[in-house]
PDB file of C-alpha atoms in Angstrom:
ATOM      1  CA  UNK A   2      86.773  83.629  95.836  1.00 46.00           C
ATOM      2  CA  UNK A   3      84.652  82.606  98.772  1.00 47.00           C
ATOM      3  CA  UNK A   4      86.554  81.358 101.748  1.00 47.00           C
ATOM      4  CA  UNK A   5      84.735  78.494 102.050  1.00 47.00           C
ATOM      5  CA  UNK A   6      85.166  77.654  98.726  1.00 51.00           C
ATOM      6  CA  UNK A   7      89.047  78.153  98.965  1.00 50.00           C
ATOM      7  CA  UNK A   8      89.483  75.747 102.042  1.00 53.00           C
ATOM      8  CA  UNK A   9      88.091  73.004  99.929  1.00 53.00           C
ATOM      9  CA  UNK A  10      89.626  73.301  96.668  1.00 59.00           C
ATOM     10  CA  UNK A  11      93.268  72.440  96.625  1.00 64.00           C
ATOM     11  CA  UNK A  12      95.642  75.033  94.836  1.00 60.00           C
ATOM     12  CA  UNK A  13      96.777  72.406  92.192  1.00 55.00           C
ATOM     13  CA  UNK A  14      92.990  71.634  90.834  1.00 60.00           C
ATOM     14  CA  UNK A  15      92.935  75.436  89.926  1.00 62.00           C
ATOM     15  CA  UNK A  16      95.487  75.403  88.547  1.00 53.00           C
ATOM     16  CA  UNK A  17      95.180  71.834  86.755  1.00 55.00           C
ATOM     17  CA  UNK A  18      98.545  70.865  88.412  1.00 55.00           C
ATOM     18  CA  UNK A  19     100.633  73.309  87.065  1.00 56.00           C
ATOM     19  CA  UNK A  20     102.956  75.099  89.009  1.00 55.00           C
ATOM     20  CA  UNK A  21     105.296  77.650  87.567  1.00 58.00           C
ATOM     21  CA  UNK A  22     103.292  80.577  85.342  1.00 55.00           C
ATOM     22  CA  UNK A  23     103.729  80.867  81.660  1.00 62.00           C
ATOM     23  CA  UNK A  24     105.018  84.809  82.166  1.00 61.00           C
ATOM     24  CA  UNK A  25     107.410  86.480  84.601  1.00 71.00           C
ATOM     25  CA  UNK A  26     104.918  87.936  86.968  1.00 70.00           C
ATOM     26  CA  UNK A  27     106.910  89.239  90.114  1.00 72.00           C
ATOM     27  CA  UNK A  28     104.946  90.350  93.408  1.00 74.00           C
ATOM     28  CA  UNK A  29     105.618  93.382  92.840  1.00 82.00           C
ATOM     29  CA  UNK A  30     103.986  93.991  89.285  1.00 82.00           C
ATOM     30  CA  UNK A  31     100.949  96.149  88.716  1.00 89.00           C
ATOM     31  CA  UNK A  32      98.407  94.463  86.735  1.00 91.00           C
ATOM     32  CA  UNK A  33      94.807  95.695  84.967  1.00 93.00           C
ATOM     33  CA  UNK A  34      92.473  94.519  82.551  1.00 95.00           C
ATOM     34  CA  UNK A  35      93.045  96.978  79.706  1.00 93.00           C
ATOM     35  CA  UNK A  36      89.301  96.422  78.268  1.00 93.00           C
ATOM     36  CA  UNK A  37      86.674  95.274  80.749  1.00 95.00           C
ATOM     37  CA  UNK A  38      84.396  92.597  78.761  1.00 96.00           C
ATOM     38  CA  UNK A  39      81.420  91.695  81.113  1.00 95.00           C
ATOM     39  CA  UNK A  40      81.214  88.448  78.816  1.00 96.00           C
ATOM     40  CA  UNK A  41      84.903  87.453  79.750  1.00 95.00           C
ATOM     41  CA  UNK A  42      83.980  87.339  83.352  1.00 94.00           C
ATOM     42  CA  UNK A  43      81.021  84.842  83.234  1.00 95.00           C
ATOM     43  CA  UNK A  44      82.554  82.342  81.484  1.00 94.00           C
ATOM     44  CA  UNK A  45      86.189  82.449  84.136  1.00 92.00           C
ATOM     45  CA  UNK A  46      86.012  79.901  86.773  1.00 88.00           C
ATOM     46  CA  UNK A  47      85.510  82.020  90.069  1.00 86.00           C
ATOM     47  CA  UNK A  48      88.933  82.471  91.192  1.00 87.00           C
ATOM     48  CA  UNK A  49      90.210  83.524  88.138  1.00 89.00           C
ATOM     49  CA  UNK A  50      86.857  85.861  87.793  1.00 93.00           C
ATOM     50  CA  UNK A  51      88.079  87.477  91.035  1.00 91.00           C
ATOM     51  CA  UNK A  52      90.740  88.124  89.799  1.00 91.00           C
ATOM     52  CA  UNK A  53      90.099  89.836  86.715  1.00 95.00           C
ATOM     53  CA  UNK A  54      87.680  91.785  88.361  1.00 94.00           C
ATOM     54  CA  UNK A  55      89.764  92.940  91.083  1.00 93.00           C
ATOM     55  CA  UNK A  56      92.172  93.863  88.291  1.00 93.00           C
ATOM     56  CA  UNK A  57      90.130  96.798  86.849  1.00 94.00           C
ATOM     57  CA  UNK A  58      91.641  98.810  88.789  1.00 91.00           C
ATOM     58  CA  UNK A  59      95.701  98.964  88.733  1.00 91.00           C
ATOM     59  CA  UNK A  60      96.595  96.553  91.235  1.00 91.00           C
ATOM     60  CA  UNK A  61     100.076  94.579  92.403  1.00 89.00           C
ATOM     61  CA  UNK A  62     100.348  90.570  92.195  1.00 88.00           C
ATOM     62  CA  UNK A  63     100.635  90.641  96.229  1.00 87.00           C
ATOM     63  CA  UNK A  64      97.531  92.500  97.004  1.00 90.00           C
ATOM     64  CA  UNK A  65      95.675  90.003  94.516  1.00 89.00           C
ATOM     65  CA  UNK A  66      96.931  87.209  96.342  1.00 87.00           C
ATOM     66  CA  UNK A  67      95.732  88.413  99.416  1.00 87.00           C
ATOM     67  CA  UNK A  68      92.179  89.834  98.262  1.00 85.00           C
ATOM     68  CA  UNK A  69      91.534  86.162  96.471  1.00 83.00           C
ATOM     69  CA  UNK A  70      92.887  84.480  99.603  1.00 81.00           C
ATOM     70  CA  UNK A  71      94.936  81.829  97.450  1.00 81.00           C
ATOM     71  CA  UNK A  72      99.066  81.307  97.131  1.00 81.00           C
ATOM     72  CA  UNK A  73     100.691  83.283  95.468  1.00 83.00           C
ATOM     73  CA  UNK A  74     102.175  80.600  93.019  1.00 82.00           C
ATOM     74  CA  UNK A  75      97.941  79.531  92.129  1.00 83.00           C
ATOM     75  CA  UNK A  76      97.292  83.554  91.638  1.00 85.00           C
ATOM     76  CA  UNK A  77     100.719  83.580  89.279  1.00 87.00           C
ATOM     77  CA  UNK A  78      99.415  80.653  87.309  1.00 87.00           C
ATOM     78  CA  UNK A  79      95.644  82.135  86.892  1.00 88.00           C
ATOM     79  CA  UNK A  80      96.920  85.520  85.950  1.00 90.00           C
ATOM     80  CA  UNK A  81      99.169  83.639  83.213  1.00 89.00           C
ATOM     81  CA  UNK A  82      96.352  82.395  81.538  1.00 88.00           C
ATOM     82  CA  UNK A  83      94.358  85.232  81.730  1.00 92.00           C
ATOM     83  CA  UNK A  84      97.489  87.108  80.434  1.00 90.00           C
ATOM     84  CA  UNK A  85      97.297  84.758  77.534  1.00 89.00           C
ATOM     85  CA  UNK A  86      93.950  85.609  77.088  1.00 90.00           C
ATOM     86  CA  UNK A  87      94.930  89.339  76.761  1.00 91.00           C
ATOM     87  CA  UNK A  88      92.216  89.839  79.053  1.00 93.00           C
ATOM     88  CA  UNK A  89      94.912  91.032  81.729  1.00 92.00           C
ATOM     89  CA  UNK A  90      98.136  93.440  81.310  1.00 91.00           C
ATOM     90  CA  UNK A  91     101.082  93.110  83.500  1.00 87.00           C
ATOM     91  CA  UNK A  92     102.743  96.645  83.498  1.00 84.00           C
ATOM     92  CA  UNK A  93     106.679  96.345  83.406  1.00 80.00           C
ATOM     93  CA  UNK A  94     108.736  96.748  86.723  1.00 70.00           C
ATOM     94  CA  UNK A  95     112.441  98.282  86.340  1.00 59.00           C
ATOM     95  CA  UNK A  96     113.280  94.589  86.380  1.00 58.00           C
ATOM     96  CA  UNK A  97     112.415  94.684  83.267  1.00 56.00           C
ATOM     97  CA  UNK A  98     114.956  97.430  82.136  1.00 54.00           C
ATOM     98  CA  UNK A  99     117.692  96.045  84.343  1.00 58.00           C
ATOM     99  CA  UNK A 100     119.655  95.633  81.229  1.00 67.00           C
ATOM    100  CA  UNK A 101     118.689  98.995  79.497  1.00 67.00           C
ATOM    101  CA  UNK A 102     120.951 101.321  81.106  1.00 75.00           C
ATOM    102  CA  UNK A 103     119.013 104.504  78.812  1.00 79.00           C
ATOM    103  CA  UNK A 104     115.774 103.152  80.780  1.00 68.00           C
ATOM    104  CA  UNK A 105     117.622 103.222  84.081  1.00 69.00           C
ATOM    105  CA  UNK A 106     119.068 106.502  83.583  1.00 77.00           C
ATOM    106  CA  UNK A 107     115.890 108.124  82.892  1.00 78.00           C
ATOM    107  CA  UNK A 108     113.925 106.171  85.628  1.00 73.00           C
ATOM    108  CA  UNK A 109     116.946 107.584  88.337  1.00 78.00           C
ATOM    109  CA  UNK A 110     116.571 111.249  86.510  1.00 82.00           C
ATOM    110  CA  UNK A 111     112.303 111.092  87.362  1.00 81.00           C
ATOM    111  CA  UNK A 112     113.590 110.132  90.972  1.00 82.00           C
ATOM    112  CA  UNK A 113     116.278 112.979  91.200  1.00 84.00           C
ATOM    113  CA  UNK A 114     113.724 115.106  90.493  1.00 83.00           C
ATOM    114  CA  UNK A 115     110.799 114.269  92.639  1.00 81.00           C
ATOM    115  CA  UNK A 116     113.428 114.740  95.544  1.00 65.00           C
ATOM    116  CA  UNK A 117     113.685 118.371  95.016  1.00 60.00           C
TER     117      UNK A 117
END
């Protein structure tokens, strides 16, 4: 997104008012466009194009929000919809296995043995 572009567009009119995202997308998630369609990306509005092109390569919800410049609540709501779109994957965090103690126990064993 162009900084001047950013300074005069406020964060709700890209985000068409909305203000909580459709999916659980905490900072810390990695996210990446699974299949890169070139024809996706011309027809996103520019942030959201930014976005999706700066997710081709594995990349966390913070460091999007700071390479688009924007809030992190407007990059959470983009990357819903482009989520929806299945144009984006959000790759689980142990949050998501904070109830699966198997998932735990094998996440701690991987860390056990990196240590030695």
């Amino acid at each position: 997104m162009s900084r001047s572009r950013s300074r005069r567009i406020r964060p709700y009119t890209l985000t068409g008012g909305r203000t909580q995202a459709k999916h659980e997308l905490l900072v810390e998630a990695l996210v990446s466009v699974p299949r890169y369609d070139p024809g996706l990306s011309a027809t996103l509005m520019p942030e959201s194009r930014e976005l999706y092109e700066s997710a081709r390569a594995r990349v966390s919800i913070a460091e999007l929000s700071v390479a688009v410049a924007a809030p992190l609540g407007v990059i959470r709501v983009l990357l819903s919809d482009l989520v929806a779109q299945g144009a984006v994957y959000v790759h689980p965090t142990a949050h998501t296995y904070h109830h699966d103690r198997e998932m735990l126990g094998r996440i701690l064993d991987g860390l056990e043995r990196l240590s030695v």
